[in-house]
Amino acid sequence: MAVTIEDLYRNYGVLADAKDNLSQHKDAYQVILDGVKGGPKEKRLAAQFIPKFFSSFPELADAAINAQLDLCEDEDVSIRRQAIKELPRFATGENILRVADILTQLLQTDDTAEFNQVNTALLSIFKMDAKGTLGGLFSQILQGEDIVRERAIKFLSAKLKTLPEDVMTKEVEDYIFAETKKVLEDVTGEEFVLLMRVVSGLRVLQTVNGRQQLVELVVEQAFLEQALNPADPDTVDRLLQCTRQALPLFSKNVHSTRFVTYFCEHVLPNLSTLTSPVAELDIQLEVLKLLAEMSPFCGDMEKLEANLNMLFTKLVEYMPLPPEEVENGENSASEEPKLQFSYVECLLFGFHQLGKKLPDFLLDKVDAERLKDFKIRLQYFARGLQVYIRQLRVALQGKTGDALKTDENKIKVVALKITNNINVLIKDLFHNPPSFKSTVTLSWKPVQKTEAVAPKRPSGEEMGSGGGTKKQIPSLPRRDARQIYNPPSGKYSASIGNFNYGEQRGGFRGGRGRGFGTRGTRSRGRMY
């Protein structure tokens, strides 16, 4: 015979009046459990009554939890929400892991209100037993269905940072780090980013040693011991994702040496053949920007000279020679070379940073003919640079507020930052011997409060002469003083202002697997 509303209220009264003798009224509690087989009204009452007396009947604990779970899967969403709301009341003792596991599986709901209710319930039991709750979450991340895994990872990424210190103890954070390392053995690119966000926010890892451990995690995922296949967009994407995650971790004490070395040895030689994982992404500029940002944190490098030489070679590629002149001293009719300022800023900055470690590179490691060629390119680039800087300053003169917010002026503002940076760095190289003392803030980075002033630009005579016992940088052939300088064409690309590479997201196609490989299909159905 089906349990009625009257039966439920009557037996609830028996249990409420029993006080210290609750355990003697097992039959009354069983009637309440049977309420889950009734109609909608009976189920809603049962969802409230079952947890109220749950702790008084340990012998019926499994039956009570299963009855509540039946309500969590009911067709009526209002019944499900009520049942989920009460689930934290079952999270006592050894039941915490099971309840956490159940709530994690319930994250797969597509009903917004129900999903929020599950989130609230999970946060509630987190405050009761953080480690036990994490056990349920990580159990599903490692073994659950893909949709559950995905949402559990997103829950950790979004919610852990909101929990107070008395919940997120050192023991709890150590557990999170240990379990996350297990998960990272088998992740997609998106999961990797989310999980790195989780562990990067742990207070226990905010020390130098902690950040070094995080870098080691990223290095393992980046496969830096393997040669780069530039034609494989997944391989390129993996490297980009890993480098982006490592970048905020680098400092004067946590070095970027392995990444910078890999970029010099494997990426720069293949720069022109890299396959972009995202259609609208300028992959070459993206790579050069990452290298530039990492270079200030590079430590001692085994093959410093070879890597500097690779940077130098690539820099020369982007610094064209002046156009040939005909007999009367005028430029030939051939097209003026384009100056790619964005690329040069990155390469020049990286060369400048690594050059500090081997300041005699240009004087002692580069032969005279090659150095002469470089100086010709450098001076030609510098002259074109001065023209553009003047044009940009004139174009922006007097503009403030909203006038600077137009797309055209935004591009010009960024272009001025780039050209000013290049100008400062070129001035350093014009010194004899070359200097590496100036500091600049990369054009896409926030401006620092203080920035070193560039040394005064040397005169033409200073460029070709100087004191000291070092090999002298050869002077440039003098040009006809009457010649009118024609600036190179192609000032800067319209994409010059689109430097938010951190917003680019390319998935690691092919699913999960060791280092972003494939995960097997999970079984469906209720697992709790």
Short mmCIF file of C-alpha atoms in Angstrom, two decimals:
data_model
loop_
_atom_site.label_atom_id
_atom_site.label_comp_id
_atom_site.label_asym_id
_atom_site.label_seq_id
_atom_site.Cartn_x
_atom_site.Cartn_y
_atom_site.Cartn_z
CA MET A 1 0.00 0.00 0.00
CA ALA A 2 1.41 3.40 -1.05
CA VAL A 3 2.49 5.84 1.64
CA THR A 4 0.25 8.92 1.91
CA ILE A 5 0.85 12.47 3.08
CA GLU A 6 -0.98 11.60 6.30
CA ASP A 7 1.31 8.59 6.86
CA LEU A 8 4.37 10.75 6.46
CA TYR A 9 3.19 13.44 8.87
CA ARG A 10 2.06 10.87 11.42
CA ASN A 11 5.39 9.01 11.43
CA TYR A 12 7.28 12.29 11.41
CA GLY A 13 5.36 13.19 14.59
CA VAL A 14 6.29 9.86 16.17
CA LEU A 15 9.98 10.46 15.48
CA ALA A 16 9.87 14.12 16.54
CA ASP A 17 8.27 13.19 19.87
CA ALA A 18 10.59 10.25 20.54
CA LYS A 19 13.54 12.48 21.44
CA ASP A 20 16.10 10.16 23.12
CA ASN A 21 14.26 6.99 22.09
CA LEU A 22 14.46 7.57 18.34
CA SER A 23 16.30 4.31 17.66
CA GLN A 24 13.26 2.37 18.92
CA HIS A 25 11.11 3.70 16.07
CA LYS A 26 12.87 2.18 13.10
CA ASP A 27 9.51 1.27 11.52
CA ALA A 28 8.43 4.91 11.50
CA TYR A 29 11.61 5.95 9.71
CA GLN A 30 11.10 3.14 7.19
CA VAL A 31 7.69 4.58 6.33
CA ILE A 32 9.33 7.92 5.60
CA LEU A 33 11.88 6.17 3.36
CA ASP A 34 9.04 4.51 1.48
CA GLY A 35 7.63 7.97 0.78
CA VAL A 36 9.99 8.22 -2.21
CA LYS A 37 7.68 5.76 -4.00
CA GLY A 38 4.65 8.01 -3.64
CA GLY A 39 3.40 10.97 -5.66
CA PRO A 40 5.02 14.40 -6.05
CA LYS A 41 3.76 15.72 -2.70
CA GLU A 42 4.93 12.62 -0.83
CA LYS A 43 8.34 12.81 -2.51
CA ARG A 44 8.84 16.45 -1.58
CA LEU A 45 8.03 15.69 2.06
CA ALA A 46 10.27 12.62 2.05
CA ALA A 47 13.14 14.73 0.66
CA GLN A 48 12.91 16.93 3.77
CA PHE A 49 12.13 14.25 6.40
CA ILE A 50 14.73 11.62 5.44
CA PRO A 51 17.83 13.74 6.22
CA LYS A 52 16.33 15.12 9.43
CA PHE A 53 16.48 11.73 11.19
CA PHE A 54 19.27 10.16 9.13
CA SER A 55 21.92 10.18 11.87
CA SER A 56 19.66 8.31 14.33
CA PHE A 57 19.41 5.15 12.22
CA PRO A 58 22.94 4.07 11.17
CA GLU A 59 21.65 0.61 10.22
CA LEU A 60 19.41 2.25 7.60
CA ALA A 61 22.11 4.67 6.33
CA ASP A 62 22.54 3.01 2.94
CA ALA A 63 18.79 2.74 2.41
CA ALA A 64 18.33 6.40 3.39
CA ILE A 65 21.06 7.66 1.05
CA ASN A 66 19.74 5.54 -1.82
CA ALA A 67 16.21 6.84 -1.21
CA GLN A 68 17.48 10.43 -1.36
CA LEU A 69 19.39 9.62 -4.54
CA ASP A 70 16.22 8.34 -6.14
CA LEU A 71 14.73 11.76 -5.47
CA CYS A 72 17.81 13.46 -6.93
CA GLU A 73 17.03 11.66 -10.20
CA ASP A 74 13.29 12.29 -10.20
CA GLU A 75 11.60 13.57 -13.36
CA ASP A 76 10.21 16.56 -11.46
CA VAL A 77 12.94 19.20 -11.31
CA SER A 78 11.49 20.78 -8.15
CA ILE A 79 11.81 17.44 -6.35
CA ARG A 80 15.38 17.04 -7.59
CA ARG A 81 16.31 20.50 -6.34
CA GLN A 82 14.81 19.82 -2.91
CA ALA A 83 16.63 16.49 -2.65
CA ILE A 84 19.94 18.03 -3.73
CA LYS A 85 19.53 20.88 -1.27
CA GLU A 86 19.29 18.36 1.58
CA LEU A 87 22.19 16.12 0.47
CA PRO A 88 24.84 17.91 2.60
CA ARG A 89 22.99 16.68 5.71
CA PHE A 90 24.09 13.14 4.80
CA ALA A 91 27.76 14.19 4.63
CA THR A 92 28.86 12.87 8.01
CA GLY A 93 31.80 10.65 8.85
CA GLU A 94 32.60 8.09 6.20
CA ASN A 95 29.63 9.22 4.09
CA ILE A 96 31.36 12.48 3.05
CA LEU A 97 33.27 10.86 0.19
CA ARG A 98 30.15 9.20 -1.17
CA VAL A 99 28.06 12.37 -0.98
CA ALA A 100 30.84 14.37 -2.68
CA ASP A 101 31.05 11.74 -5.40
CA ILE A 102 27.27 11.91 -5.92
CA LEU A 103 27.17 15.71 -6.05
CA THR A 104 30.05 15.75 -8.51
CA GLN A 105 28.11 13.44 -10.84
CA LEU A 106 25.07 15.68 -10.50
CA LEU A 107 27.09 18.54 -12.03
CA GLN A 108 26.14 17.11 -15.42
CA THR A 109 22.62 18.54 -15.17
CA ASP A 110 21.58 21.02 -17.86
CA ASP A 111 19.08 22.82 -15.61
CA THR A 112 20.68 26.08 -14.47
CA ALA A 113 18.91 26.30 -11.10
CA GLU A 114 19.67 22.66 -10.36
CA PHE A 115 23.31 23.13 -11.39
CA ASN A 116 23.61 26.10 -9.03
CA GLN A 117 22.04 24.02 -6.27
CA VAL A 118 24.68 21.31 -6.79
CA ASN A 119 27.44 23.94 -6.64
CA THR A 120 26.02 25.33 -3.41
CA ALA A 121 25.78 21.84 -1.89
CA LEU A 122 29.37 21.02 -2.84
CA LEU A 123 30.65 24.24 -1.28
CA SER A 124 28.63 23.44 1.82
CA ILE A 125 30.24 20.03 2.36
CA PHE A 126 33.63 21.53 1.44
CA LYS A 127 33.41 23.54 4.63
CA MET A 128 32.59 20.38 6.59
CA ASP A 129 35.42 18.24 5.24
CA ALA A 130 37.52 19.73 2.43
CA LYS A 131 39.75 16.72 1.91
CA GLY A 132 36.82 14.29 1.81
CA THR A 133 34.99 16.50 -0.69
CA LEU A 134 38.09 16.70 -2.86
CA GLY A 135 38.30 12.91 -2.76
CA GLY A 136 34.88 12.68 -4.39
CA LEU A 137 35.68 15.36 -6.96
CA PHE A 138 39.02 13.88 -8.01
CA SER A 139 37.52 10.38 -8.12
CA GLN A 140 35.10 11.56 -10.79
CA ILE A 141 37.77 13.60 -12.60
CA LEU A 142 39.93 10.50 -12.92
CA GLN A 143 37.21 7.92 -13.59
CA GLY A 144 33.94 9.66 -14.43
CA GLU A 145 32.15 10.53 -17.63
CA ASP A 146 33.66 13.25 -19.81
CA ILE A 147 30.94 15.80 -19.04
CA VAL A 148 31.31 15.20 -15.30
CA ARG A 149 35.09 15.42 -15.52
CA GLU A 150 34.91 18.66 -17.46
CA ARG A 151 32.53 20.32 -15.02
CA ALA A 152 34.35 19.05 -11.94
CA ILE A 153 37.60 20.60 -13.20
CA LYS A 154 35.80 23.87 -13.93
CA PHE A 155 34.27 23.78 -10.44
CA LEU A 156 37.73 23.46 -8.86
CA SER A 157 39.12 26.21 -11.07
CA ALA A 158 36.32 28.64 -10.22
CA LYS A 159 35.49 27.83 -6.60
CA LEU A 160 38.66 26.88 -4.73
CA LYS A 161 39.91 30.46 -4.75
CA THR A 162 36.73 31.56 -2.95
CA LEU A 163 37.27 29.29 0.06
CA PRO A 164 38.74 30.75 3.28
CA GLU A 165 42.13 29.82 4.70
CA ASP A 166 40.65 27.76 7.54
CA VAL A 167 39.18 25.46 4.88
CA MET A 168 42.15 25.52 2.48
CA THR A 169 44.76 24.36 4.96
CA LYS A 170 48.28 23.29 4.01
CA GLU A 171 47.23 19.63 4.22
CA VAL A 172 44.31 20.28 1.87
CA GLU A 173 46.47 22.21 -0.60
CA ASP A 174 49.13 19.49 -0.58
CA TYR A 175 46.39 16.97 -1.38
CA ILE A 176 45.10 19.11 -4.26
CA PHE A 177 48.59 19.37 -5.73
CA ALA A 178 49.24 15.63 -5.43
CA GLU A 179 45.89 14.70 -7.05
CA THR A 180 46.25 17.34 -9.78
CA LYS A 181 49.60 15.83 -10.80
CA LYS A 182 47.82 12.51 -11.33
CA VAL A 183 45.17 14.16 -13.51
CA LEU A 184 47.80 16.00 -15.56
CA GLU A 185 49.07 12.67 -16.83
CA ASP A 186 46.01 12.57 -19.09
CA VAL A 187 44.53 15.92 -20.10
CA THR A 188 43.28 18.06 -22.98
CA GLY A 189 44.70 21.51 -23.60
CA GLU A 190 41.71 23.23 -21.99
CA GLU A 191 41.91 20.98 -18.94
CA PHE A 192 45.62 21.70 -18.63
CA VAL A 193 45.00 25.44 -18.54
CA LEU A 194 42.23 25.10 -15.92
CA LEU A 195 44.26 22.76 -13.70
CA MET A 196 47.30 25.02 -13.86
CA ARG A 197 45.02 27.83 -12.73
CA VAL A 198 43.99 25.66 -9.77
CA VAL A 199 47.51 24.81 -8.58
CA SER A 200 48.98 28.22 -9.38
CA GLY A 201 46.57 29.75 -6.88
CA LEU A 202 47.57 27.49 -3.99
CA ARG A 203 49.24 29.42 -1.19
CA VAL A 204 51.57 26.51 -0.46
CA LEU A 205 53.12 26.98 -3.93
CA GLN A 206 53.75 30.73 -3.72
CA THR A 207 57.34 30.18 -2.59
CA VAL A 208 60.30 30.03 -4.97
CA ASN A 209 60.41 26.27 -4.49
CA GLY A 210 56.67 26.00 -5.12
CA ARG A 211 56.83 27.99 -8.34
CA GLN A 212 59.76 25.87 -9.47
CA GLN A 213 57.61 22.77 -8.94
CA LEU A 214 54.90 24.33 -11.11
CA VAL A 215 57.43 25.03 -13.85
CA GLU A 216 58.51 21.38 -13.69
CA LEU A 217 54.89 20.35 -14.22
CA VAL A 218 54.68 22.51 -17.32
CA VAL A 219 58.04 21.30 -18.64
CA GLU A 220 56.81 17.73 -18.41
CA GLN A 221 53.72 18.59 -20.45
CA ALA A 222 55.68 20.62 -23.01
CA PHE A 223 57.86 17.69 -24.13
CA LEU A 224 60.94 19.90 -24.34
CA GLU A 225 63.12 16.81 -24.74
CA GLN A 226 61.58 16.14 -28.13
CA ALA A 227 62.26 17.87 -31.44
CA LEU A 228 59.51 20.18 -32.69
CA ASN A 229 57.38 19.15 -35.65
CA PRO A 230 56.50 22.57 -37.11
CA ALA A 231 53.93 21.07 -39.50
CA ASP A 232 51.78 19.63 -36.70
CA PRO A 233 49.38 22.29 -35.33
CA ASP A 234 48.70 20.18 -32.21
CA THR A 235 52.39 20.04 -31.33
CA VAL A 236 52.76 23.78 -31.91
CA ASP A 237 49.64 24.47 -29.85
CA ARG A 238 50.92 22.34 -26.98
CA LEU A 239 54.13 24.36 -26.90
CA LEU A 240 52.24 27.67 -26.96
CA GLN A 241 49.83 26.61 -24.20
CA CYS A 242 52.61 25.32 -21.97
CA THR A 243 54.77 28.39 -22.48
CA ARG A 244 51.86 30.69 -21.65
CA GLN A 245 51.27 28.78 -18.42
CA ALA A 246 54.94 28.88 -17.46
CA LEU A 247 55.46 32.56 -18.29
CA PRO A 248 53.85 34.06 -15.12
CA LEU A 249 55.94 31.69 -12.98
CA PHE A 250 59.33 32.93 -14.17
CA SER A 251 61.33 35.35 -12.06
CA LYS A 252 64.94 36.15 -11.23
CA ASN A 253 64.92 33.01 -9.05
CA VAL A 254 62.77 30.73 -11.25
CA HIS A 255 64.49 30.63 -14.61
CA SER A 256 63.11 30.25 -18.11
CA THR A 257 66.33 28.72 -19.42
CA ARG A 258 64.89 25.45 -20.71
CA PHE A 259 62.11 27.18 -22.60
CA VAL A 260 64.37 29.88 -24.06
CA THR A 261 66.87 27.21 -25.11
CA TYR A 262 64.15 25.16 -26.78
CA PHE A 263 62.83 28.18 -28.66
CA CYS A 264 66.33 29.06 -29.90
CA GLU A 265 67.25 25.52 -30.88
CA HIS A 266 63.96 24.17 -32.24
CA VAL A 267 61.48 26.99 -32.87
CA LEU A 268 63.50 29.81 -34.45
CA PRO A 269 65.08 27.55 -37.11
CA ASN A 270 61.54 26.48 -38.11
CA LEU A 271 59.85 29.85 -37.66
CA SER A 272 58.72 30.24 -41.27
CA THR A 273 57.23 26.73 -41.43
CA LEU A 274 55.25 26.76 -38.17
CA THR A 275 51.62 25.72 -38.61
CA SER A 276 49.21 27.87 -36.65
CA PRO A 277 46.62 26.02 -34.52
CA VAL A 278 44.27 29.02 -34.85
CA ALA A 279 43.48 30.46 -38.26
CA GLU A 280 43.54 34.14 -37.22
CA LEU A 281 46.72 33.84 -35.15
CA ASP A 282 50.02 35.20 -36.51
CA ILE A 283 51.98 32.22 -35.27
CA GLN A 284 55.41 33.69 -36.01
CA LEU A 285 54.72 36.87 -34.08
CA GLU A 286 53.11 34.87 -31.27
CA VAL A 287 56.22 32.73 -30.87
CA LEU A 288 58.55 35.73 -30.97
CA LYS A 289 56.52 37.55 -28.33
CA LEU A 290 56.69 34.55 -26.00
CA LEU A 291 60.45 34.31 -26.50
CA ALA A 292 60.87 38.02 -25.81
CA GLU A 293 58.84 37.83 -22.59
CA MET A 294 60.83 34.84 -21.32
CA SER A 295 64.28 36.13 -22.18
CA PRO A 296 64.79 38.42 -19.13
CA PHE A 297 64.46 35.40 -16.83
CA CYS A 298 66.92 33.15 -18.62
CA GLY A 299 69.65 31.78 -16.37
CA ASP A 300 73.01 30.28 -17.30
CA MET A 301 72.77 28.65 -20.72
CA GLU A 302 75.03 25.82 -21.88
CA LYS A 303 75.01 26.82 -25.55
CA LEU A 304 74.75 30.58 -25.08
CA GLU A 305 76.92 31.51 -28.07
CA ALA A 306 75.06 29.17 -30.43
CA ASN A 307 71.66 30.41 -29.23
CA LEU A 308 72.73 34.05 -29.48
CA ASN A 309 73.93 33.33 -32.99
CA MET A 310 70.53 31.87 -33.91
CA LEU A 311 68.79 34.98 -32.54
CA PHE A 312 71.24 37.19 -34.39
CA THR A 313 70.69 35.29 -37.65
CA LYS A 314 66.93 35.56 -37.34
CA LEU A 315 67.17 39.26 -36.45
CA VAL A 316 69.24 39.93 -39.57
CA GLU A 317 66.56 38.22 -41.68
CA TYR A 318 64.01 40.82 -40.56
CA MET A 319 66.35 43.79 -41.04
CA PRO A 320 66.60 44.45 -44.79
CA LEU A 321 69.50 45.93 -46.68
CA PRO A 322 69.02 49.37 -48.24
CA PRO A 323 67.75 49.26 -51.83
CA GLU A 324 70.46 49.30 -54.48
CA GLU A 325 71.41 52.64 -55.99
CA VAL A 326 71.91 53.38 -59.66
CA GLU A 327 74.92 55.33 -60.91
CA ASN A 328 73.46 58.81 -60.31
CA GLY A 329 72.96 58.03 -56.59
CA GLU A 330 69.19 57.65 -56.73
CA ASN A 331 67.31 54.58 -55.59
CA SER A 332 66.44 52.04 -58.23
CA ALA A 333 62.83 51.52 -59.24
CA SER A 334 62.65 48.27 -57.29
CA GLU A 335 60.15 48.12 -54.44
CA GLU A 336 61.32 49.44 -51.09
CA PRO A 337 61.69 46.71 -48.47
CA LYS A 338 59.07 46.57 -45.74
CA LEU A 339 60.14 47.04 -42.15
CA GLN A 340 58.42 44.53 -39.87
CA PHE A 341 58.60 46.43 -36.62
CA SER A 342 56.62 43.97 -34.46
CA TYR A 343 58.94 41.09 -35.31
CA VAL A 344 62.08 43.19 -34.90
CA GLU A 345 60.99 44.48 -31.49
CA CYS A 346 60.72 40.89 -30.20
CA LEU A 347 63.96 39.63 -31.76
CA LEU A 348 65.95 42.72 -30.82
CA PHE A 349 64.67 42.57 -27.23
CA GLY A 350 65.55 38.87 -26.92
CA PHE A 351 68.98 39.44 -28.45
CA HIS A 352 69.54 42.38 -26.11
CA GLN A 353 68.59 40.31 -23.04
CA LEU A 354 70.78 37.32 -23.91
CA GLY A 355 73.51 39.65 -25.14
CA LYS A 356 73.98 40.85 -21.55
CA LYS A 357 75.35 37.39 -20.78
CA LEU A 358 77.91 37.58 -23.60
CA PRO A 359 78.48 41.32 -24.23
CA ASP A 360 81.44 40.70 -26.54
CA PHE A 361 79.40 38.57 -28.94
CA LEU A 362 79.23 41.14 -31.74
CA LEU A 363 82.90 42.02 -31.41
CA ASP A 364 84.49 38.63 -30.84
CA LYS A 365 82.06 36.03 -32.22
CA VAL A 366 80.86 37.68 -35.45
CA ASP A 367 83.28 38.00 -38.37
CA ALA A 368 84.04 41.46 -39.74
CA GLU A 369 82.15 41.08 -43.02
CA ARG A 370 79.00 39.84 -41.32
CA LEU A 371 79.23 42.59 -38.71
CA LYS A 372 79.61 45.22 -41.44
CA ASP A 373 76.49 43.85 -43.16
CA PHE A 374 74.59 43.98 -39.87
CA LYS A 375 75.57 47.60 -39.22
CA ILE A 376 74.39 48.59 -42.69
CA ARG A 377 71.03 46.94 -42.03
CA LEU A 378 70.86 48.43 -38.55
CA GLN A 379 71.52 51.97 -39.73
CA TYR A 380 69.05 51.65 -42.60
CA PHE A 381 66.40 50.39 -40.19
CA ALA A 382 67.21 53.17 -37.72
CA ARG A 383 66.81 55.86 -40.38
CA GLY A 384 63.44 54.48 -41.44
CA LEU A 385 62.51 54.27 -37.78
CA GLN A 386 63.17 57.96 -37.19
CA VAL A 387 60.89 58.86 -40.09
CA TYR A 388 58.05 56.76 -38.71
CA ILE A 389 58.47 58.05 -35.17
CA ARG A 390 58.19 61.64 -36.43
CA GLN A 391 55.13 60.78 -38.53
CA LEU A 392 53.44 59.03 -35.63
CA ARG A 393 54.13 61.86 -33.20
CA VAL A 394 52.72 64.39 -35.64
CA ALA A 395 49.63 62.21 -36.19
CA LEU A 396 49.01 61.87 -32.46
CA GLN A 397 49.97 65.40 -31.43
CA GLY A 398 47.24 67.13 -29.44
CA LYS A 399 44.99 64.06 -29.33
CA THR A 400 43.64 63.06 -25.92
CA GLY A 401 40.77 61.13 -24.38
CA ASP A 402 38.25 59.73 -26.85
CA ALA A 403 40.33 60.83 -29.82
CA LEU A 404 42.98 58.29 -28.86
CA LYS A 405 40.40 55.50 -28.58
CA THR A 406 39.60 55.23 -32.27
CA ASP A 407 40.89 52.07 -33.94
CA GLU A 408 43.24 54.05 -36.15
CA ASN A 409 44.80 55.98 -33.26
CA LYS A 410 45.04 52.87 -31.07
CA ILE A 411 47.17 51.31 -33.78
CA LYS A 412 49.33 54.41 -33.96
CA VAL A 413 49.81 54.51 -30.17
CA VAL A 414 51.00 50.90 -30.14
CA ALA A 415 53.14 51.54 -33.22
CA LEU A 416 54.81 54.44 -31.41
CA LYS A 417 55.59 52.18 -28.43
CA ILE A 418 57.13 49.58 -30.74
CA THR A 419 59.23 52.06 -32.70
CA ASN A 420 60.43 53.83 -29.55
CA ASN A 421 61.47 50.48 -28.05
CA ILE A 422 63.40 49.51 -31.17
CA ASN A 423 65.01 52.94 -31.25
CA VAL A 424 66.28 52.59 -27.67
CA LEU A 425 67.69 49.11 -28.30
CA ILE A 426 69.35 50.08 -31.57
CA LYS A 427 71.07 52.99 -29.84
CA ASP A 428 72.62 50.49 -27.43
CA LEU A 429 74.00 48.45 -30.31
CA PHE A 430 75.42 51.61 -31.95
CA HIS A 431 77.70 52.05 -28.94
CA ASN A 432 81.28 50.99 -29.41
CA PRO A 433 81.59 48.53 -27.82
CA PRO A 434 77.87 47.64 -27.94
CA SER A 435 76.00 48.31 -24.72
CA PHE A 436 73.21 46.25 -23.17
CA LYS A 437 72.25 48.60 -20.36
CA SER A 438 68.99 50.19 -21.54
CA THR A 439 65.66 48.83 -20.41
CA VAL A 440 62.34 48.98 -22.22
CA THR A 441 58.84 47.65 -21.56
CA LEU A 442 57.62 45.46 -24.39
CA SER A 443 54.88 47.26 -26.32
CA TRP A 444 52.10 44.85 -25.32
CA LYS A 445 53.01 44.83 -21.63
CA PRO A 446 51.82 47.31 -18.96
CA VAL A 447 54.22 50.21 -18.61
CA GLN A 448 56.41 50.00 -15.52
CA LYS A 449 56.47 52.88 -13.05
CA THR A 450 60.12 53.56 -13.74
CA GLU A 451 62.00 52.88 -16.91
CA ALA A 452 65.66 53.53 -17.59
CA VAL A 453 66.39 56.32 -19.99
CA ALA A 454 68.18 55.27 -23.15
CA PRO A 455 71.70 56.53 -23.59
CA LYS A 456 72.20 59.49 -25.88
CA ARG A 457 72.30 58.47 -29.52
CA PRO A 458 75.90 58.55 -30.74
CA SER A 459 76.82 60.76 -33.65
CA GLY A 460 77.69 59.40 -37.05
CA GLU A 461 81.40 59.66 -36.18
CA GLU A 462 80.88 57.75 -32.94
CA MET A 463 79.12 54.97 -34.76
CA GLY A 464 82.18 54.17 -36.78
CA SER A 465 84.87 54.87 -34.21
CA GLY A 466 85.57 54.46 -30.55
CA GLY A 467 88.20 53.74 -27.98
CA GLY A 468 89.22 50.55 -26.28
CA THR A 469 91.28 47.57 -27.33
CA LYS A 470 88.35 45.56 -28.73
CA LYS A 471 87.88 44.98 -32.42
CA GLN A 472 86.28 48.09 -33.86
CA ILE A 473 82.86 47.92 -35.50
CA PRO A 474 83.56 48.86 -39.13
CA SER A 475 82.42 52.25 -40.30
CA LEU A 476 79.70 52.47 -42.90
CA PRO A 477 80.33 53.67 -46.44
CA ARG A 478 79.46 57.33 -46.70
CA ARG A 479 76.42 58.13 -48.81
CA ASP A 480 75.97 61.18 -51.00
CA ALA A 481 75.15 63.99 -48.56
CA ARG A 482 72.73 65.49 -51.06
CA GLN A 483 70.68 62.33 -51.41
CA ILE A 484 67.11 62.58 -50.16
CA TYR A 485 66.22 59.63 -47.94
CA ASN A 486 63.18 57.66 -49.06
CA PRO A 487 61.63 55.74 -46.16
CA PRO A 488 60.82 52.07 -46.77
CA SER A 489 57.23 51.24 -47.61
CA GLY A 490 54.89 49.33 -45.34
CA LYS A 491 54.98 51.20 -42.05
CA TYR A 492 53.27 48.71 -39.85
CA SER A 493 50.55 46.14 -40.10
CA ALA A 494 46.97 46.95 -39.08
CA SER A 495 47.25 43.98 -36.74
CA ILE A 496 49.97 45.77 -34.81
CA GLY A 497 47.63 46.50 -31.94
CA ASN A 498 46.23 43.01 -31.61
CA PHE A 499 48.65 41.77 -29.01
CA ASN A 500 46.28 39.95 -26.63
CA TYR A 501 47.81 36.57 -27.30
CA GLY A 502 46.68 35.37 -23.87
CA GLU A 503 43.10 35.38 -25.15
CA GLN A 504 43.90 33.01 -27.99
CA ARG A 505 42.77 29.52 -27.22
CA GLY A 506 43.39 26.57 -29.47
CA GLY A 507 42.25 23.16 -28.31
CA PHE A 508 44.56 20.17 -28.41
CA ARG A 509 42.76 18.27 -31.11
CA GLY A 510 42.81 14.53 -30.76
CA GLY A 511 41.43 14.50 -27.24
CA ARG A 512 43.32 13.50 -24.14
CA GLY A 513 46.17 11.11 -23.67
CA ARG A 514 49.67 11.26 -22.24
CA GLY A 515 50.54 14.87 -22.75
CA PHE A 516 47.24 15.86 -24.37
CA GLY A 517 46.50 12.51 -26.01
CA THR A 518 43.29 10.45 -26.07
CA ARG A 519 41.21 9.35 -23.12
CA GLY A 520 39.07 6.27 -23.43
CA THR A 521 35.29 6.60 -23.57
CA ARG A 522 33.73 6.39 -20.13
CA SER A 523 30.73 4.26 -19.30
CA ARG A 524 27.39 5.97 -18.92
CA GLY A 525 24.80 5.65 -16.21
CA ARG A 526 24.66 6.01 -12.46
CA MET A 527 27.96 5.21 -10.80
CA TYR A 528 27.30 6.02 -7.15
#
